[in-house]
CSV table of C-alpha atoms in Angstrom, one decimal:
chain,number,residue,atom,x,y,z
A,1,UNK,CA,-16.9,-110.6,25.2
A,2,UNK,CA,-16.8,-110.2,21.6
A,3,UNK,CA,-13.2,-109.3,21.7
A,4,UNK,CA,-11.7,-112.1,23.9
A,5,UNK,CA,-13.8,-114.5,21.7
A,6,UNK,CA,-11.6,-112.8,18.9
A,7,UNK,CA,-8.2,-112.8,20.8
A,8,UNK,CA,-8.7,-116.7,21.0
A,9,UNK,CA,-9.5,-117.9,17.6
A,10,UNK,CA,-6.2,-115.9,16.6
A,11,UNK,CA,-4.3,-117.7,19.2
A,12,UNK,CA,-6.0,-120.8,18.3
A,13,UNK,CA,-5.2,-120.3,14.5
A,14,UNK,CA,-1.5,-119.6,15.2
A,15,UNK,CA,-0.9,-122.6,17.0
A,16,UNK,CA,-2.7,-124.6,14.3
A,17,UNK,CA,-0.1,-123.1,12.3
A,18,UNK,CA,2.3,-124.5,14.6
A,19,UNK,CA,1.5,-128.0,14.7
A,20,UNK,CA,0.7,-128.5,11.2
A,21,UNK,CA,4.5,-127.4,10.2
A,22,UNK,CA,5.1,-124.5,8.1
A,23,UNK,CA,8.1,-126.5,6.9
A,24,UNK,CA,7.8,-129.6,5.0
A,25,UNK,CA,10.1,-132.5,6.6
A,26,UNK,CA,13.1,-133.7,4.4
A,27,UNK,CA,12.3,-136.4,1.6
A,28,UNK,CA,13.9,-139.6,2.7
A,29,UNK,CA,16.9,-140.0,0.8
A,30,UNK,CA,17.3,-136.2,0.5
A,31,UNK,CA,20.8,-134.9,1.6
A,32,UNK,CA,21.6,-131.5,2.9
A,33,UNK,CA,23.6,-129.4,0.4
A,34,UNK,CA,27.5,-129.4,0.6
A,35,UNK,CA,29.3,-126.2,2.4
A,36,UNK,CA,32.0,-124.5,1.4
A,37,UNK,CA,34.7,-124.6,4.3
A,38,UNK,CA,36.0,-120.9,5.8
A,39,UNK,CA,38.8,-120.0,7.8
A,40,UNK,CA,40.3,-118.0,9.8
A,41,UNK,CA,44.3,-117.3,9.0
A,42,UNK,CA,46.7,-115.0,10.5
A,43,UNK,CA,45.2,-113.8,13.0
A,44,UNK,CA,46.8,-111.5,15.7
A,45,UNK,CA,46.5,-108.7,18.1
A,46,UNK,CA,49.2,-106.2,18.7
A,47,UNK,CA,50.1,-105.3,21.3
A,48,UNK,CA,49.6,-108.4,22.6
A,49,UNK,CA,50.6,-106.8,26.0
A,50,UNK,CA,48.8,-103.8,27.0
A,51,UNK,CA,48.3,-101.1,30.0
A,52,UNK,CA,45.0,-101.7,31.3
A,53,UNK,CA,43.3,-97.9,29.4
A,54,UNK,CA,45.6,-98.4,26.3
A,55,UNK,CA,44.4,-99.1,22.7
A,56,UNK,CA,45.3,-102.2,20.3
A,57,UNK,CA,44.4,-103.5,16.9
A,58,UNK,CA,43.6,-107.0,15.6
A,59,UNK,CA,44.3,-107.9,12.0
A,60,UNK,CA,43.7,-110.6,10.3
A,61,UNK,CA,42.4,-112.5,7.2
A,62,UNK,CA,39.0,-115.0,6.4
A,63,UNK,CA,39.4,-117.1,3.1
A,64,UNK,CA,36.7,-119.7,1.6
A,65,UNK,CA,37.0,-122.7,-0.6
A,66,UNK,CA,36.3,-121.5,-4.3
A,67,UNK,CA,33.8,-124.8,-4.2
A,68,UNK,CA,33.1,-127.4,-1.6
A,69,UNK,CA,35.7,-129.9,-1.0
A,70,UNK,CA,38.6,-127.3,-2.9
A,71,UNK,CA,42.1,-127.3,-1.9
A,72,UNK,CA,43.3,-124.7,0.5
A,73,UNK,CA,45.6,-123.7,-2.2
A,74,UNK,CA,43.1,-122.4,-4.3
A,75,UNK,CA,40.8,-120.5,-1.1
A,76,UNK,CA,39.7,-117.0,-2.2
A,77,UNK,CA,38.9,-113.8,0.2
A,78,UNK,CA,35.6,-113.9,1.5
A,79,UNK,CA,35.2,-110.8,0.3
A,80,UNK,CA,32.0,-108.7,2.5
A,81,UNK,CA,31.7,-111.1,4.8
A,82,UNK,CA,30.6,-110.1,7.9
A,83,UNK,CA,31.7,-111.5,11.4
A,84,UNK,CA,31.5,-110.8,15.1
A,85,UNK,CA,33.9,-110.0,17.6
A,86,UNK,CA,33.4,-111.0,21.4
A,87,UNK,CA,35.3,-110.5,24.5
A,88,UNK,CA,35.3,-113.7,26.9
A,89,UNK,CA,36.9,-113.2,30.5
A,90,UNK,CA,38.8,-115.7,32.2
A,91,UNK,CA,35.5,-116.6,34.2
A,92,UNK,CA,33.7,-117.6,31.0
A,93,UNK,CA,31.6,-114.9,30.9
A,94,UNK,CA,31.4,-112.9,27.1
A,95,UNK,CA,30.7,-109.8,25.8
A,96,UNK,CA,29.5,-108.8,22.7
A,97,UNK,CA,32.4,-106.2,21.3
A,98,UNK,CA,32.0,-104.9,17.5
A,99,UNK,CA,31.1,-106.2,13.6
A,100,UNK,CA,34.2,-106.9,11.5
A,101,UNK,CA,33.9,-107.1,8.1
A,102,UNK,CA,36.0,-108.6,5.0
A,103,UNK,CA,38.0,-105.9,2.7
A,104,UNK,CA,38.6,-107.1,-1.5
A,105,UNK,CA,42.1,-109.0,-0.2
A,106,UNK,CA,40.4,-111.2,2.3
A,107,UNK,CA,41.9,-108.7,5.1
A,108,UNK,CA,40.5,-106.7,8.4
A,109,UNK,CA,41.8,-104.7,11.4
A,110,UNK,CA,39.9,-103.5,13.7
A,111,UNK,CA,40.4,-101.2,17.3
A,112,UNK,CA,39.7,-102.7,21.0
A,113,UNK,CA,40.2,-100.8,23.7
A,114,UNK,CA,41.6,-103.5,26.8
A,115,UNK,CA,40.8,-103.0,29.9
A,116,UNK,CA,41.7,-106.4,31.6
A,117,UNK,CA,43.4,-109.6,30.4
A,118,UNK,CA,40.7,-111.6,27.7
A,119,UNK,CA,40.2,-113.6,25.1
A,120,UNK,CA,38.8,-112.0,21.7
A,121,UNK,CA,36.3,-114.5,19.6
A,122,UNK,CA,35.9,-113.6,15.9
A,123,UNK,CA,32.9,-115.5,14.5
A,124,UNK,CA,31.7,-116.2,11.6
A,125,UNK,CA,28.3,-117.5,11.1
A,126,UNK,CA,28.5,-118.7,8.0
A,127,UNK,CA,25.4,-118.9,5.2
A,128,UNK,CA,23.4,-120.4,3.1
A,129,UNK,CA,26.4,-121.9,1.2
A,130,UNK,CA,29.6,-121.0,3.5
A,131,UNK,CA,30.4,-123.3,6.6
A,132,UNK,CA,31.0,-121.1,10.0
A,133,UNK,CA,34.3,-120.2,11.1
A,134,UNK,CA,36.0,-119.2,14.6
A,135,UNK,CA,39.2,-118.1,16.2
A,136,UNK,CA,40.5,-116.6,19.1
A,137,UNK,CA,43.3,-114.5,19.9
A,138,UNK,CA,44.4,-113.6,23.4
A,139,UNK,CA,45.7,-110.2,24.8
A,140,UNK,CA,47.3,-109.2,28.4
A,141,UNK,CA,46.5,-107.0,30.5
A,142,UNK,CA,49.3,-105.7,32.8
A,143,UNK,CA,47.0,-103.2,35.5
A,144,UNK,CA,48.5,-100.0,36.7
A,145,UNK,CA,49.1,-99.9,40.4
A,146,UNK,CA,45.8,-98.2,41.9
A,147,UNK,CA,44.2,-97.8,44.8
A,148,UNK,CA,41.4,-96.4,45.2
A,149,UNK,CA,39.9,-94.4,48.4
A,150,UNK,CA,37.0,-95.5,50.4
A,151,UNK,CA,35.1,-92.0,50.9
A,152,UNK,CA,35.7,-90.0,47.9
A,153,UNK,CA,36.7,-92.5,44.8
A,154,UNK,CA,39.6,-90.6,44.3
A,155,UNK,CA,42.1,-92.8,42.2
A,156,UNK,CA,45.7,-92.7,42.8
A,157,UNK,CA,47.7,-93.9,40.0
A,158,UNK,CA,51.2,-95.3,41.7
A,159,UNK,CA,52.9,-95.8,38.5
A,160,UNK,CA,53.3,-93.1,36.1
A,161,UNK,CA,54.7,-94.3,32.9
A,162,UNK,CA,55.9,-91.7,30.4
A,163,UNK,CA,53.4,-88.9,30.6
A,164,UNK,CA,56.1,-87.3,32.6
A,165,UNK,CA,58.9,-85.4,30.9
A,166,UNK,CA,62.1,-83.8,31.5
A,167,UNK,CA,63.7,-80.8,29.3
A,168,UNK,CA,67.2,-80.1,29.2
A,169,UNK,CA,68.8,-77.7,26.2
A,170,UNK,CA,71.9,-78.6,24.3
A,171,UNK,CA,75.2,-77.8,26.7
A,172,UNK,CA,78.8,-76.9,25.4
A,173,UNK,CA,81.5,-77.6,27.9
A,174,UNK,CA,84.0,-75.3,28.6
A,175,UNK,CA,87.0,-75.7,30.7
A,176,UNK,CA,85.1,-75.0,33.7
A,177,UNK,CA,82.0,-76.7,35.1
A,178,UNK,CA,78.6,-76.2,33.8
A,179,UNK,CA,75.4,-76.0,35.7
A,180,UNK,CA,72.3,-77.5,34.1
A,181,UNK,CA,69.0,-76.7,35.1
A,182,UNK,CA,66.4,-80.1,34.6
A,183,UNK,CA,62.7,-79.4,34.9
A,184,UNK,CA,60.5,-82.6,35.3
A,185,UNK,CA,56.7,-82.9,35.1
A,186,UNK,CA,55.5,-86.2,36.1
A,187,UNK,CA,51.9,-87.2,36.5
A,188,UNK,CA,51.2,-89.2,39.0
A,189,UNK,CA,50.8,-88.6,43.1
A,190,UNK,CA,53.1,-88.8,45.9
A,191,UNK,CA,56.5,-87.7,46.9
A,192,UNK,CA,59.7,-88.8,46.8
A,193,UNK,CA,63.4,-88.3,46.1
A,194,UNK,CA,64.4,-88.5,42.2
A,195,UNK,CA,68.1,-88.2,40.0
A,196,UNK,CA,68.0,-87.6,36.1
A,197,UNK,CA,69.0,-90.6,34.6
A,198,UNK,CA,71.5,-90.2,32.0
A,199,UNK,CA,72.1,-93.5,29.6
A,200,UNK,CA,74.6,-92.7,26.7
A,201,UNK,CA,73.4,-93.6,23.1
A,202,UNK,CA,76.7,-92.1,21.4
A,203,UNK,CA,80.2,-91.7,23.0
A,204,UNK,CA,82.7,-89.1,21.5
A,205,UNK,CA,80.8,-89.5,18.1
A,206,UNK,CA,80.8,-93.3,18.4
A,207,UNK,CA,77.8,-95.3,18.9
A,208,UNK,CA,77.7,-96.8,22.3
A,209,UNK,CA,75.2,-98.2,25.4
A,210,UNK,CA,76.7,-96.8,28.9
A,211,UNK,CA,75.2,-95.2,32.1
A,212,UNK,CA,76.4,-91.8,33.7
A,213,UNK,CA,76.5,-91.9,37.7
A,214,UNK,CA,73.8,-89.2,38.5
A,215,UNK,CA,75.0,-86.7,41.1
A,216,UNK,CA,72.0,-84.3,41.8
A,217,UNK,CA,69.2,-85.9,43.8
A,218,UNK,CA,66.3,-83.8,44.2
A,219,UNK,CA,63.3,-84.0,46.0
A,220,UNK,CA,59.7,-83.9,43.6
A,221,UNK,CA,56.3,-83.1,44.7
A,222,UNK,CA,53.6,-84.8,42.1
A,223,UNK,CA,51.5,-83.8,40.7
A,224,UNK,CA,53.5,-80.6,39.6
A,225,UNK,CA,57.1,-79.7,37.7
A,226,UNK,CA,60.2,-81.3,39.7
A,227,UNK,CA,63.6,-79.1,39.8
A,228,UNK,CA,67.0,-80.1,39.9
A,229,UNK,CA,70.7,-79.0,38.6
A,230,UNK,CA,73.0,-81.0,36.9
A,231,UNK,CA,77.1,-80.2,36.8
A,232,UNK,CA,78.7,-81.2,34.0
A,233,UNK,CA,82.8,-81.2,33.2
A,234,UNK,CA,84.8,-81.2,30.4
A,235,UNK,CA,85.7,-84.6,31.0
A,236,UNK,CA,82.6,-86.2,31.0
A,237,UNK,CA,81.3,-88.5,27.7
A,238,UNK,CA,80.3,-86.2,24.9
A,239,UNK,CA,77.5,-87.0,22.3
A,240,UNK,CA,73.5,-88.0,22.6
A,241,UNK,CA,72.0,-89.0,25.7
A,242,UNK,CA,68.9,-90.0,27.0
A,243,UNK,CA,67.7,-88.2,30.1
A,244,UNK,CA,64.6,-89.3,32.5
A,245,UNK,CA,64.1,-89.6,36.0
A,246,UNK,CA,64.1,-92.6,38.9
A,247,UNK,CA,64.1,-93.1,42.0
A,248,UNK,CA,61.8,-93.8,44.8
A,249,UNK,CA,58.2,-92.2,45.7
A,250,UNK,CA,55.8,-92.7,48.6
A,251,UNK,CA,52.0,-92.2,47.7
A,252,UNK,CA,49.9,-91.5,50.6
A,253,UNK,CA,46.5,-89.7,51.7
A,254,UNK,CA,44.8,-88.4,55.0
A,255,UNK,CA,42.2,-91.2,53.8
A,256,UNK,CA,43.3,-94.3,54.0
A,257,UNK,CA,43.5,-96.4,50.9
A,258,UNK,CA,42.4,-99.9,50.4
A,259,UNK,CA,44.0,-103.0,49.0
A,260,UNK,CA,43.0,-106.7,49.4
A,261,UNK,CA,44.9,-106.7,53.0
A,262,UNK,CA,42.5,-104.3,54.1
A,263,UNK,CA,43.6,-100.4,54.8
A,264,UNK,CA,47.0,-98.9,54.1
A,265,UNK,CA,48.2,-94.9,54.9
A,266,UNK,CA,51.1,-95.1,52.3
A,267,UNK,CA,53.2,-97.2,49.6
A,268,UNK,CA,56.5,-96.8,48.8
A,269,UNK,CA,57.7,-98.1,44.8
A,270,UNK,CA,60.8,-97.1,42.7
A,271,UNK,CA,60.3,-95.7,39.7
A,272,UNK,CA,63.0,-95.7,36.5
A,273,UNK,CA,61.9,-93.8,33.1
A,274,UNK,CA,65.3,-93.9,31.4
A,275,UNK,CA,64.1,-92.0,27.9
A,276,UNK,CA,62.1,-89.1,28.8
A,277,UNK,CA,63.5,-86.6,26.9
A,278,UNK,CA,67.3,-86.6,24.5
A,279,UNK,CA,69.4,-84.4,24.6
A,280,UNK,CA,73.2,-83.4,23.2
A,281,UNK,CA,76.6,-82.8,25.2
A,282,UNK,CA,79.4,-81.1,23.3
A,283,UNK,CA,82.8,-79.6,24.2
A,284,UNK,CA,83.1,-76.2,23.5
A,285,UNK,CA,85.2,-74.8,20.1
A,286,UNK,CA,87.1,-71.1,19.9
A,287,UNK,CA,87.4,-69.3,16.4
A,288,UNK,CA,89.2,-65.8,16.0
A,289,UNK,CA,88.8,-63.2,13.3
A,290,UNK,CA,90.5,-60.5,11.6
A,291,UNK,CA,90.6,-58.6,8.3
A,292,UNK,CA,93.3,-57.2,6.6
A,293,UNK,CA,90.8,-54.3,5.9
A,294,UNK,CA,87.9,-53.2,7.4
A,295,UNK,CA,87.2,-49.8,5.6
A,296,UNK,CA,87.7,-49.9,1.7
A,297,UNK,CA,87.1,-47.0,-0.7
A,298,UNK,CA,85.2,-48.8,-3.3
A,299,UNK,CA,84.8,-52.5,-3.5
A,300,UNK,CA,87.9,-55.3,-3.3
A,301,UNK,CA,89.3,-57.6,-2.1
A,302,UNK,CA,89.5,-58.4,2.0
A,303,UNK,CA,91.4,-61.0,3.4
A,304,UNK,CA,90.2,-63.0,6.5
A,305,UNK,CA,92.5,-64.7,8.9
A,306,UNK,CA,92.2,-66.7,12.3
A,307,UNK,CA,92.7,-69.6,14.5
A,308,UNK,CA,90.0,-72.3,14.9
A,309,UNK,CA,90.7,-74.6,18.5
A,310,UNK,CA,88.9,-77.2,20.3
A,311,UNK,CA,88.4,-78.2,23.7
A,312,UNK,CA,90.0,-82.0,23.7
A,313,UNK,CA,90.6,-84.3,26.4
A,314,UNK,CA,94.0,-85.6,27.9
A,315,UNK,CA,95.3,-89.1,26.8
A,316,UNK,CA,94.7,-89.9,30.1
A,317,UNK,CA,91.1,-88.7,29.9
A,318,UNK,CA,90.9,-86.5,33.6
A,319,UNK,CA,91.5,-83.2,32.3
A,320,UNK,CA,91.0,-81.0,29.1
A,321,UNK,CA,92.2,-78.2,27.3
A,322,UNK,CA,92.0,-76.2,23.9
A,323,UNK,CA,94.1,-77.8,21.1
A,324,UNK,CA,94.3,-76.0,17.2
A,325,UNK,CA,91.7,-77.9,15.5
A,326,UNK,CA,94.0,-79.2,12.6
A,327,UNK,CA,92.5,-79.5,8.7
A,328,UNK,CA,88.9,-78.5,10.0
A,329,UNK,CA,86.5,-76.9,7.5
A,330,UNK,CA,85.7,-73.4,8.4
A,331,UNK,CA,82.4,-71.9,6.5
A,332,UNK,CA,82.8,-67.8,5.6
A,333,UNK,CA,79.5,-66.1,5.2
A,334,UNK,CA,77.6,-63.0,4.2
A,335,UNK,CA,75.5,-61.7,6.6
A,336,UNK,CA,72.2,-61.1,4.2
A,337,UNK,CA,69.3,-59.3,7.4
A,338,UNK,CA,70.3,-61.2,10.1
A,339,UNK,CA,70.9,-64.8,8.2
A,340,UNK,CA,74.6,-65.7,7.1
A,341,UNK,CA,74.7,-66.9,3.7
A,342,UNK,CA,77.5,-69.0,2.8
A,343,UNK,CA,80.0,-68.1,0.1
A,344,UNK,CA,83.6,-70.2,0.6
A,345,UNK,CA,84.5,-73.5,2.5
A,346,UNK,CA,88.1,-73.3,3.3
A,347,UNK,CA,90.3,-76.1,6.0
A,348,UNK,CA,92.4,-74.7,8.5
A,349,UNK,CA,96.6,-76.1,8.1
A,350,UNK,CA,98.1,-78.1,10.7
A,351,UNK,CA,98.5,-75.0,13.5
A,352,UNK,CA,94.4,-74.4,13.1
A,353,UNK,CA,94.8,-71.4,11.3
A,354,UNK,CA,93.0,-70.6,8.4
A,355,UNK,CA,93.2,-67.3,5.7
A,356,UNK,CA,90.8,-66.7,2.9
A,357,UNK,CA,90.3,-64.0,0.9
A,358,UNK,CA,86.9,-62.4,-0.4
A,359,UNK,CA,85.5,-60.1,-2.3
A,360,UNK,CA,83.2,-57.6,-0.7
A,361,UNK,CA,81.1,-54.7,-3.0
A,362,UNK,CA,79.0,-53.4,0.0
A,363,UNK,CA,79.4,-52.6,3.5
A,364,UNK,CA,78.6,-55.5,5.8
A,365,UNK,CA,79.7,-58.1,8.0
A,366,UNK,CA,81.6,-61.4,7.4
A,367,UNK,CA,81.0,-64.3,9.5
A,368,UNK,CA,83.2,-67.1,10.3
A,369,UNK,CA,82.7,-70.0,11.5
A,370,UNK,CA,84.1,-74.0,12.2
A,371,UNK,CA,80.9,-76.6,11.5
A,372,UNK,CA,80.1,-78.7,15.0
A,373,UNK,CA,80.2,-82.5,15.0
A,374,UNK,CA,78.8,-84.8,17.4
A,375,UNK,CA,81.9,-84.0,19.6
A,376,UNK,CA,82.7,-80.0,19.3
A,377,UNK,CA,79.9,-77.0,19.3
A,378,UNK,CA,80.2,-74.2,16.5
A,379,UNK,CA,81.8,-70.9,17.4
A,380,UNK,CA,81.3,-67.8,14.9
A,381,UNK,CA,83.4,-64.3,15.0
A,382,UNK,CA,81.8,-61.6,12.7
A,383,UNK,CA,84.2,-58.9,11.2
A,384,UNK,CA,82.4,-55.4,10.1
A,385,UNK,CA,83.7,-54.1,6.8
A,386,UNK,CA,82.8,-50.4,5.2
A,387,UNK,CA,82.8,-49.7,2.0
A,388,UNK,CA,82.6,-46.3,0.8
């Protein structure tokens, strides 16, 4: 009994407390104190249209009147202030996301992670002298095609973006067709029917936009590596390309999957990912080699002389063959181990032939060369030459 008797004279005290008023009312007559005003400026998200799973960043700056009443012209960083960051739905409903706070310039940044379409709210409460702020800055949310099975929760991601990729190596073009091998790895599920996509980003070394007709559908089983082959000719555009893969894929499951009409066994979609993967295309060059010498006594003098030609196409453009390559540099080296270092520049004449001559102390090889362009691949000949 003695201890409920004491539990209710605290009580009672603490509501005495209460309704006698810990705080003293306002004189009459007395105003509140003047706040400094606070703002929000230049705020922005980026992307401002995401993947639903992807990351962005908000940046931004908070400023403050250097005394009530100031000029925005003369607003200073708010320097350490502290702010909050919520995420409000299109329903109204918020969440709480992060604490932001002020750098020395009056800047922040900050990460968010979106998973649907919202409304961020950065709020500043103010203080004792600063006036609250707010602002909000709104980011889309573009989903990814799922479904998502009934039984297991499985997902089944019907748009696979650029996670997938396609290798090709550098090809030279010679007067006869080339065969490409293309290996694709795409992640997503399904099968379908796909062609590399080829879109030009130079043309004969000039910088140009084009499309090449693909001509080697092949059929891709996701998740997994895809392989087709590509021909190329002589004749066809020279320079950069981008390669990918499109087409058209159907997604299905024993289990059904679900949408909002209720159950579906498959979905068909086309899919285009034009830049996957660049890649160069080059006609093909022919350089020959000789010396005047290749065993020497003691160390001289050797001369070097060839023909440097490269594959060109007809005026007419359907067919190619190999013209002299006319005033073209041509590199000599000296093999050093297996890495040719470089000793004379010289330009072929008018007929593609060049002569040089060089002075050679040692036994070892020469190397010759022509230097590629964004039109015509290298070709090398080596020459062995004794000495002693």
């Amino acid at each position: 009994m003695r201890s409920k008797n004491r539990t209710i004279l605290v009580l009672t005290t603490a509501l005495g407390l209460v309704v006698s008023g810990a705080v003293a009312p306002a004189t009459a007559g007395e105003e509140p104190a003047e706040l400094t005003e606070t703002q929000f400026m230049d705020v922005y998200v980026t992307p401002d249209t995401a993947y639903q799973g992807g990351s962005g960043r908000v940046y931004g700056l908070l400023a403050r009147g250097s005394e009530p009443g100031s000029d925005p012209a003369d607003w200073v960083p708010h320097e350490g202030a502290v702010f909050s960051v919520y995420r409000v739905l299109d329903d109204g409903r918020e969440f709480f996301s992060s604490r932001g706070s002020v750098s020395a310039n009056g800047a922040f940044a900050f990460n968010i992670n979106p998973q649907r379409t919202a409304t961020w709210s950065l709020r500043y409460y103010g203080d004792d002298t600063h006036e609250p702020a707010t602002v909000e800055v709104r980011q889309e949310i573009r989903p990814i095609n799922r479904w998502t099975l009934k039984t297991s929760g499985f997902t089944v991601n019907t748009a696979p973006r650029a996670e997938g990729r396609v290798f090709a190596r550098d090809v030279v073009l010679g007067t006869q067709p080339v065969q490409v091998p293309l290996d694709a790895t795409m992640e997503s599920y399904g099968q379908g029917d796909f062609t590399p996509c080829f879109r030009n980003i130079s043309v004969e070394g000039r910088w140009a936009s084009g499309e090449r007709t693909n001509t080697a559908p092949t059929e891709w089983t996701n998740p997994g590596s895809g392989h087709t082959t590509e021909t190329f000719r002589a004749t066809d555009p020279v320079g950069l390309y981008e390669i990918g893969a499109c087409g058209s894929m159907t997604v299905f499951t024993e289990t059904p999957l679900t949408d909002d009409d209720g159950e579906i066994a498959s979905e068909d979609f086309s899919f285009d990912e034009p830049r996957l993967e660049v890649f160069r295309l080059r006609r093909a060059s022919l350089v020959t080699a000789t010396a005047d010498r290749t065993s020497l006594d003691e160390p001289g003098w050797v001369t070097l002389t060839g023909r440097v030609r490269k594959l060109s196409l007809a005026a007419d453009g359907d067919s190619a063959a190999f013209k002299a390559a006319r005033f073209t540099n041509v590199d000599v080296s000296w093999i050093v181990g297996s890495r040719p270092e470089l000793e004379k520049t010289v330009k072929t004449n008018g007929d593609g032939v060049y002569q040089v001559r060089v002075w050679t102390d040692g036994s070892g090889t020469w190397q010759v060369g022509n230097r590629q362009n964004n039109v015509n691949a290298t070709d090398v000949r080596k020459v062995r030459v004794t000495v002693g």
